[in-house]
mmCIF file of C-alpha atoms in Angstrom:
data_model
loop_
_atom_site.group_PDB
_atom_site.id
_atom_site.type_symbol
_atom_site.label_atom_id
_atom_site.label_comp_id
_atom_site.label_asym_id
_atom_site.label_seq_id
_atom_site.Cartn_x
_atom_site.Cartn_y
_atom_site.Cartn_z
ATOM 1 C CA MET A 21 -0.322 -0.015 0.097
ATOM 2 C CA SER A 22 1.062 3.927 -0.009
ATOM 3 C CA GLY A 23 1.640 4.053 3.567
ATOM 4 C CA ARG A 24 4.536 1.641 2.759
ATOM 5 C CA ILE A 25 6.081 3.503 0.230
ATOM 6 C CA ALA A 26 5.709 6.897 1.771
ATOM 7 C CA ARG A 27 7.292 5.857 5.225
ATOM 8 C CA LEU A 28 10.763 5.895 3.694
ATOM 9 C CA ARG A 29 10.194 9.543 4.131
ATOM 10 C CA LEU A 30 11.398 10.545 0.355
ATOM 11 C CA PRO A 31 13.602 13.945 0.832
ATOM 12 C CA GLY A 32 12.008 17.405 0.124
ATOM 13 C CA LEU A 33 8.782 16.381 -0.356
ATOM 14 C CA ALA A 34 7.638 17.593 2.997
ATOM 15 C CA GLY A 35 5.918 20.784 2.869
ATOM 16 C CA ARG A 36 5.800 21.107 -1.152
ATOM 17 C CA ARG A 37 2.898 22.403 -3.077
ATOM 18 C CA VAL A 38 1.575 20.005 -5.624
ATOM 19 C CA LEU A 39 -1.305 19.847 -8.043
ATOM 20 C CA VAL A 40 -2.634 16.731 -8.635
ATOM 21 C CA THR A 41 -5.308 15.925 -11.871
ATOM 22 C CA GLY A 42 -7.383 13.237 -12.199
ATOM 23 C CA GLY A 43 -7.142 12.898 -8.694
ATOM 24 C CA SER A 44 -10.434 11.713 -7.417
ATOM 25 C CA ARG A 45 -9.444 8.121 -8.154
ATOM 26 C CA GLY A 46 -7.331 5.308 -9.322
ATOM 27 C CA ILE A 47 -3.531 6.271 -10.325
ATOM 28 C CA GLY A 48 -4.179 9.861 -9.359
ATOM 29 C CA ARG A 49 -5.913 9.395 -5.469
ATOM 30 C CA ALA A 50 -3.249 6.553 -4.274
ATOM 31 C CA ALA A 51 -0.925 9.746 -5.052
ATOM 32 C CA VAL A 52 -2.424 12.395 -3.525
ATOM 33 C CA VAL A 53 -2.288 10.058 -0.220
ATOM 34 C CA CYS A 54 0.785 9.145 -0.893
ATOM 35 C CA LEU A 55 2.259 12.991 -0.617
ATOM 36 C CA ALA A 56 -0.277 13.563 1.990
ATOM 37 C CA GLU A 57 1.435 10.591 4.146
ATOM 38 C CA THR A 58 5.193 12.649 2.994
ATOM 39 C CA GLY A 59 3.874 15.580 4.356
ATOM 40 C CA ALA A 60 3.658 17.623 0.824
ATOM 41 C CA SER A 61 0.096 19.568 0.556
ATOM 42 C CA VAL A 62 -2.172 18.822 -2.231
ATOM 43 C CA GLY A 63 -4.297 20.110 -4.682
ATOM 44 C CA LEU A 64 -6.826 17.849 -5.859
ATOM 45 C CA ALA A 65 -8.196 18.654 -9.156
ATOM 46 C CA TYR A 66 -11.693 16.211 -10.349
ATOM 47 C CA HIS A 67 -13.908 16.175 -13.607
ATOM 48 C CA SER A 68 -17.258 15.848 -11.838
ATOM 49 C CA ALA A 69 -17.224 12.732 -9.380
ATOM 50 C CA HIS A 70 -17.902 14.947 -6.126
ATOM 51 C CA GLU A 71 -18.200 12.826 -3.657
ATOM 52 C CA GLU A 72 -15.042 10.640 -4.943
ATOM 53 C CA ALA A 73 -13.075 14.026 -4.203
ATOM 54 C CA GLU A 74 -14.045 14.476 -1.225
ATOM 55 C CA ARG A 75 -13.568 10.460 -0.047
ATOM 56 C CA ALA A 76 -10.161 11.453 -1.544
ATOM 57 C CA ILE A 77 -9.347 14.139 -0.104
ATOM 58 C CA GLU A 78 -10.317 12.435 3.840
ATOM 59 C CA GLU A 79 -8.263 9.104 3.166
ATOM 60 C CA ALA A 80 -5.308 11.394 2.500
ATOM 61 C CA ARG A 81 -5.832 13.750 5.401
ATOM 62 C CA ALA A 82 -6.126 10.137 7.329
ATOM 63 C CA ALA A 83 -2.898 9.593 5.916
ATOM 64 C CA ALA A 84 -1.478 12.845 7.014
ATOM 65 C CA ARG A 85 -2.541 12.624 10.575
ATOM 66 C CA ASP A 86 -1.017 8.862 11.090
ATOM 67 C CA ALA A 87 2.452 9.240 8.813
ATOM 68 C CA ALA A 88 3.417 12.786 8.140
ATOM 69 C CA PRO A 89 6.512 14.401 10.142
ATOM 70 C CA ASP A 90 5.799 16.222 13.106
ATOM 71 C CA GLY A 91 5.185 20.109 13.271
ATOM 72 C CA VAL A 92 4.643 19.675 9.409
ATOM 73 C CA GLU A 93 1.044 21.635 7.666
ATOM 74 C CA VAL A 94 -0.681 19.343 5.229
ATOM 75 C CA LYS A 95 -3.230 21.380 3.280
ATOM 76 C CA LEU A 96 -5.414 19.530 1.493
ATOM 77 C CA TRP A 97 -8.516 21.265 -1.178
ATOM 78 C CA SER A 98 -10.159 20.072 -4.142
ATOM 79 C CA GLU A 99 -11.850 21.710 -7.383
ATOM 80 C CA ALA A 100 -13.768 20.429 -9.888
ATOM 81 C CA GLY A 101 -13.727 20.910 -14.267
ATOM 82 C CA ASP A 102 -13.338 20.065 -17.158
ATOM 83 C CA LEU A 103 -9.594 20.684 -17.954
ATOM 84 C CA SER A 104 -9.765 20.257 -21.632
ATOM 85 C CA ARG A 105 -11.673 23.821 -21.311
ATOM 86 C CA GLU A 106 -9.065 27.138 -21.019
ATOM 87 C CA SER A 107 -11.788 28.754 -18.545
ATOM 88 C CA ASP A 108 -12.258 25.732 -16.148
ATOM 89 C CA VAL A 109 -8.284 25.424 -16.372
ATOM 90 C CA GLU A 110 -7.866 29.244 -15.582
ATOM 91 C CA ARG A 111 -10.782 28.880 -12.342
ATOM 92 C CA LEU A 112 -8.454 25.572 -11.544
ATOM 93 C CA PHE A 113 -5.239 27.937 -11.670
ATOM 94 C CA GLU A 114 -6.871 30.778 -9.456
ATOM 95 C CA ARG A 115 -7.548 28.347 -6.820
ATOM 96 C CA VAL A 116 -4.127 27.232 -7.038
ATOM 97 C CA ASP A 117 -2.857 30.707 -6.565
ATOM 98 C CA ALA A 118 -4.982 31.374 -3.694
ATOM 99 C CA GLU A 119 -4.403 27.842 -1.537
ATOM 100 C CA PHE A 120 -0.818 27.619 -2.118
ATOM 101 C CA GLY A 121 0.565 30.983 -4.392
ATOM 102 C CA GLY A 122 2.497 28.855 -6.651
ATOM 103 C CA LEU A 123 3.572 25.080 -7.188
ATOM 104 C CA ASP A 124 6.539 22.855 -6.425
ATOM 105 C CA GLY A 125 4.958 19.741 -8.412
ATOM 106 C CA PHE A 126 2.780 18.765 -10.937
ATOM 107 C CA VAL A 127 1.062 15.555 -11.071
ATOM 108 C CA GLY A 128 -0.743 15.867 -14.658
ATOM 109 C CA ASN A 129 -2.710 12.302 -14.645
ATOM 110 C CA ALA A 130 -6.211 13.377 -16.055
ATOM 111 C CA GLY A 131 -7.457 11.039 -18.882
ATOM 112 C CA VAL A 132 -10.069 8.564 -19.902
ATOM 113 C CA TRP A 133 -9.630 5.174 -21.679
ATOM 114 C CA ASN A 134 -12.827 3.283 -22.880
ATOM 115 C CA ALA A 135 -12.515 -1.292 -22.987
ATOM 116 C CA ALA A 136 -14.670 -1.053 -26.718
ATOM 117 C CA ALA A 137 -12.325 -1.780 -29.418
ATOM 118 C CA SER A 138 -12.142 1.499 -31.843
ATOM 119 C CA PRO A 139 -10.651 -0.291 -35.495
ATOM 120 C CA LEU A 140 -8.955 2.505 -37.164
ATOM 121 C CA SER A 141 -12.101 2.260 -39.859
ATOM 122 C CA GLU A 142 -14.872 2.606 -37.440
ATOM 123 C CA LEU A 143 -13.250 5.388 -35.398
ATOM 124 C CA GLY A 144 -15.326 8.706 -35.944
ATOM 125 C CA PRO A 145 -13.622 11.844 -36.253
ATOM 126 C CA SER A 146 -15.906 12.972 -32.454
ATOM 127 C CA GLN A 147 -14.599 10.227 -30.883
ATOM 128 C CA TRP A 148 -11.166 11.361 -32.069
ATOM 129 C CA HIS A 149 -11.403 14.422 -30.806
ATOM 130 C CA GLU A 150 -13.014 13.433 -27.903
ATOM 131 C CA MET A 151 -10.050 11.831 -26.711
ATOM 132 C CA ILE A 152 -7.748 14.287 -27.955
ATOM 133 C CA ASP A 153 -9.010 17.145 -25.584
ATOM 134 C CA VAL A 154 -9.368 15.084 -22.945
ATOM 135 C CA ASN A 155 -6.143 13.043 -22.868
ATOM 136 C CA LEU A 156 -3.821 15.780 -24.375
ATOM 137 C CA THR A 157 -5.483 19.364 -24.638
ATOM 138 C CA SER A 158 -5.609 18.988 -20.894
ATOM 139 C CA ILE A 159 -1.850 18.115 -20.583
ATOM 140 C CA TYR A 160 -1.164 21.209 -22.482
ATOM 141 C CA LEU A 161 -3.049 23.370 -21.042
ATOM 142 C CA THR A 162 -2.403 22.549 -17.043
ATOM 143 C CA THR A 163 1.101 21.740 -17.316
ATOM 144 C CA ARG A 164 1.577 24.971 -19.514
ATOM 145 C CA ALA A 165 -0.272 26.759 -16.455
ATOM 146 C CA ALA A 166 1.264 24.774 -13.720
ATOM 147 C CA VAL A 167 5.094 25.338 -14.773
ATOM 148 C CA THR A 168 4.533 29.295 -15.113
ATOM 149 C CA ARG A 169 4.355 28.560 -11.213
ATOM 150 C CA MET A 170 7.508 27.100 -10.265
ATOM 151 C CA SER A 171 10.936 28.406 -9.413
ATOM 152 C CA GLU A 172 14.133 25.822 -9.488
ATOM 153 C CA GLY A 173 13.295 23.011 -7.943
ATOM 154 C CA GLY A 174 9.721 22.383 -9.534
ATOM 155 C CA ARG A 175 8.543 18.750 -10.526
ATOM 156 C CA VAL A 176 6.547 17.961 -13.478
ATOM 157 C CA VAL A 177 5.236 14.147 -13.335
ATOM 158 C CA LEU A 178 2.675 13.405 -16.366
ATOM 159 C CA ILE A 179 1.083 10.205 -16.840
ATOM 160 C CA SER A 180 1.594 8.347 -20.251
ATOM 161 C CA SER A 181 1.082 4.321 -20.533
ATOM 162 C CA THR A 182 3.018 1.438 -22.138
ATOM 163 C CA ALA A 183 0.143 1.689 -25.039
ATOM 164 C CA GLY A 184 1.928 4.705 -26.171
ATOM 165 C CA GLN A 185 5.184 3.526 -26.353
ATOM 166 C CA ARG A 186 4.247 0.373 -28.213
ATOM 167 C CA GLY A 187 1.121 1.329 -29.644
ATOM 168 C CA GLU A 188 -2.522 -0.541 -28.821
ATOM 169 C CA PRO A 189 -4.292 -2.323 -31.703
ATOM 170 C CA GLU A 190 -8.105 -0.998 -31.871
ATOM 171 C CA HIS A 191 -6.874 1.977 -29.679
ATOM 172 C CA SER A 192 -5.253 4.244 -31.648
ATOM 173 C CA HIS A 193 -6.814 7.510 -30.283
ATOM 174 C CA TYR A 194 -5.405 6.847 -26.835
ATOM 175 C CA ALA A 195 -2.012 5.518 -27.851
ATOM 176 C CA ALA A 196 -1.698 8.180 -29.915
ATOM 177 C CA THR A 197 -2.608 10.562 -27.113
ATOM 178 C CA LYS A 198 0.032 8.564 -24.513
ATOM 179 C CA GLY A 199 2.674 8.826 -27.096
ATOM 180 C CA ALA A 200 1.966 12.327 -27.398
ATOM 181 C CA ILE A 201 2.379 13.031 -24.338
ATOM 182 C CA ILE A 202 5.966 11.556 -24.058
ATOM 183 C CA SER A 203 7.214 13.239 -26.979
ATOM 184 C CA PHE A 204 5.609 16.459 -24.611
ATOM 185 C CA CYS A 205 7.482 15.517 -21.801
ATOM 186 C CA LYS A 206 11.172 15.026 -23.682
ATOM 187 C CA SER A 207 10.274 18.382 -25.229
ATOM 188 C CA ILE A 208 9.345 20.717 -21.979
ATOM 189 C CA ALA A 209 12.536 18.577 -20.159
ATOM 190 C CA THR A 210 14.809 20.296 -22.579
ATOM 191 C CA GLU A 211 12.985 23.586 -22.266
ATOM 192 C CA LEU A 212 12.659 24.089 -18.872
ATOM 193 C CA GLY A 213 15.825 22.281 -17.530
ATOM 194 C CA PRO A 214 18.200 25.441 -17.731
ATOM 195 C CA LYS A 215 15.190 27.151 -15.518
ATOM 196 C CA GLY A 216 15.333 24.177 -13.105
ATOM 197 C CA ILE A 217 12.592 22.084 -13.247
ATOM 198 C CA THR A 218 12.553 18.790 -14.051
ATOM 199 C CA VAL A 219 10.140 17.086 -16.376
ATOM 200 C CA ASN A 220 9.181 13.260 -16.402
ATOM 201 C CA SER A 221 6.871 11.218 -17.683
ATOM 202 C CA VAL A 222 5.332 7.645 -15.765
ATOM 203 C CA ALA A 223 4.397 5.323 -18.079
ATOM 204 C CA PRO A 224 1.705 2.242 -16.402
ATOM 205 C CA GLY A 225 0.650 -0.759 -18.159
ATOM 206 C CA TRP A 226 -2.555 -2.359 -16.717
ATOM 207 C CA VAL A 227 -3.818 -1.565 -13.319
ATOM 208 C CA ASP A 228 -6.390 -2.435 -11.503
ATOM 209 C CA THR A 229 -8.892 0.407 -11.184
ATOM 210 C CA ASP A 230 -11.861 1.434 -12.255
ATOM 211 C CA MET A 231 -10.998 2.205 -15.544
ATOM 212 C CA SER A 232 -9.725 -0.928 -16.407
ATOM 213 C CA ALA A 233 -12.469 -2.776 -14.354
ATOM 214 C CA SER A 234 -14.513 -4.200 -17.087
ATOM 215 C CA VAL A 235 -11.528 -6.375 -18.472
ATOM 216 C CA LEU A 236 -9.820 -6.913 -15.479
ATOM 217 C CA ARG A 237 -12.967 -8.436 -13.573
ATOM 218 C CA THR A 238 -13.674 -10.767 -16.591
ATOM 219 C CA SER A 239 -11.772 -14.167 -17.843
ATOM 220 C CA ALA A 240 -9.361 -11.580 -19.953
ATOM 221 C CA SER A 241 -7.786 -11.324 -16.995
ATOM 222 C CA GLU A 242 -5.920 -14.277 -17.619
ATOM 223 C CA ARG A 243 -4.527 -13.414 -20.795
ATOM 224 C CA VAL A 244 -3.271 -9.760 -19.321
ATOM 225 C CA ILE A 245 -1.492 -11.461 -16.152
ATOM 226 C CA SER A 246 0.526 -13.988 -18.948
ATOM 227 C CA GLU A 247 1.493 -11.053 -20.597
ATOM 228 C CA ILE A 248 2.794 -9.468 -17.717
ATOM 229 C CA PRO A 249 6.763 -10.723 -16.220
ATOM 230 C CA LEU A 250 6.186 -10.155 -13.080
ATOM 231 C CA ARG A 251 2.971 -12.516 -13.676
ATOM 232 C CA ARG A 252 0.312 -9.641 -11.587
ATOM 233 C CA VAL A 253 -1.653 -5.965 -12.675
ATOM 234 C CA ALA A 254 0.184 -3.268 -11.115
ATOM 235 C CA THR A 255 -2.143 -1.490 -7.667
ATOM 236 C CA ALA A 256 -2.707 2.283 -8.021
ATOM 237 C CA GLU A 257 -0.687 2.651 -5.204
ATOM 238 C CA ASP A 258 2.447 0.510 -7.254
ATOM 239 C CA VAL A 259 2.772 3.648 -9.837
ATOM 240 C CA ALA A 260 2.169 6.666 -6.904
ATOM 241 C CA GLY A 261 5.374 5.336 -5.629
ATOM 242 C CA PRO A 262 6.975 6.323 -8.553
ATOM 243 C CA ILE A 263 5.381 9.018 -9.009
ATOM 244 C CA CYS A 264 6.488 10.602 -5.743
ATOM 245 C CA PHE A 265 9.951 9.500 -6.194
ATOM 246 C CA LEU A 266 10.163 11.450 -9.401
ATOM 247 C CA LEU A 267 8.865 14.282 -7.317
ATOM 248 C CA SER A 268 11.417 13.752 -4.407
ATOM 249 C CA ASP A 269 14.778 15.278 -4.418
ATOM 250 C CA LEU A 270 16.207 11.656 -4.791
ATOM 251 C CA ALA A 271 15.233 12.521 -8.481
ATOM 252 C CA ARG A 272 16.319 15.730 -8.664
ATOM 253 C CA HIS A 273 19.466 14.778 -11.878
ATOM 254 C CA VAL A 274 16.491 12.883 -13.647
ATOM 255 C CA THR A 275 14.573 14.090 -16.086
ATOM 256 C CA GLY A 276 13.295 13.877 -19.919
ATOM 257 C CA GLU A 277 13.096 9.988 -18.802
ATOM 258 C CA VAL A 278 10.271 7.490 -19.384
ATOM 259 C CA VAL A 279 9.932 5.332 -16.219
ATOM 260 C CA ASN A 280 7.884 1.660 -17.257
ATOM 261 C CA VAL A 281 5.974 0.922 -14.147
ATOM 262 C CA ASN A 282 3.978 -1.904 -16.130
ATOM 263 C CA GLY A 283 5.951 -5.432 -14.480
ATOM 264 C CA GLY A 284 7.753 -5.829 -17.465
ATOM 265 C CA SER A 285 5.177 -6.467 -20.213
ATOM 266 C CA VAL A 286 6.560 -3.498 -22.126
ATOM 267 C CA LEU A 287 9.124 -6.128 -22.836
ATOM 268 C CA CYS A 288 7.087 -8.834 -24.894
ATOM 269 C CA GLY A 289 5.074 -6.781 -26.875
#
């Protein structure tokens, strides 16, 4: 669980101000909790699942009480919005300014994946544009706003996917967005390096979350597991640990990298 990871006391996270998008469930929620345990203050951005966001905040608050370093104040808050829309992104970062007055870390995790097959011959323009907006435009808009609020020592972690490295048949629109995130990450890592800001990507494979439940709760899970060298599907906490590492001082000389968290599955495709 995230607590076992966080109690390593990753240096440089206590007291830092971090924004996590897509933070109400899955990988984002696990990252919020992990960060709170280390003593970081966290803003949680979500689309519309208000109750889930509130539960995530309560879980993070409890984790901070149990594990955050003594004397460190952990501030937690949430904000809803469609991050593919400039107006909603502006409102989110007005909240960032009001709550934090700046940022030390940013986790770009907002995104969607649909289990239904979408062969290229049947992939309509509306499906394509929706995926681009939700998975890629939101990353561009939020990352752009986040880095303008960072100084030297800032950390950016963008969530990509194994699909962005080796493709995913019948999900080409999804894979295209995740591959673009990797290229975006490498480009801005070079651009922001002279300012002392690191930019890295975490690329999960299959993760046991609500988004993948329609596959992993069926007999198809046997095939999925057989293609993972470690022979298990990742938990959200398995991904949160590397995210927190990249936000910490342990990763201060790591930038432009793609950290694969997939049990080795990217080696087999």
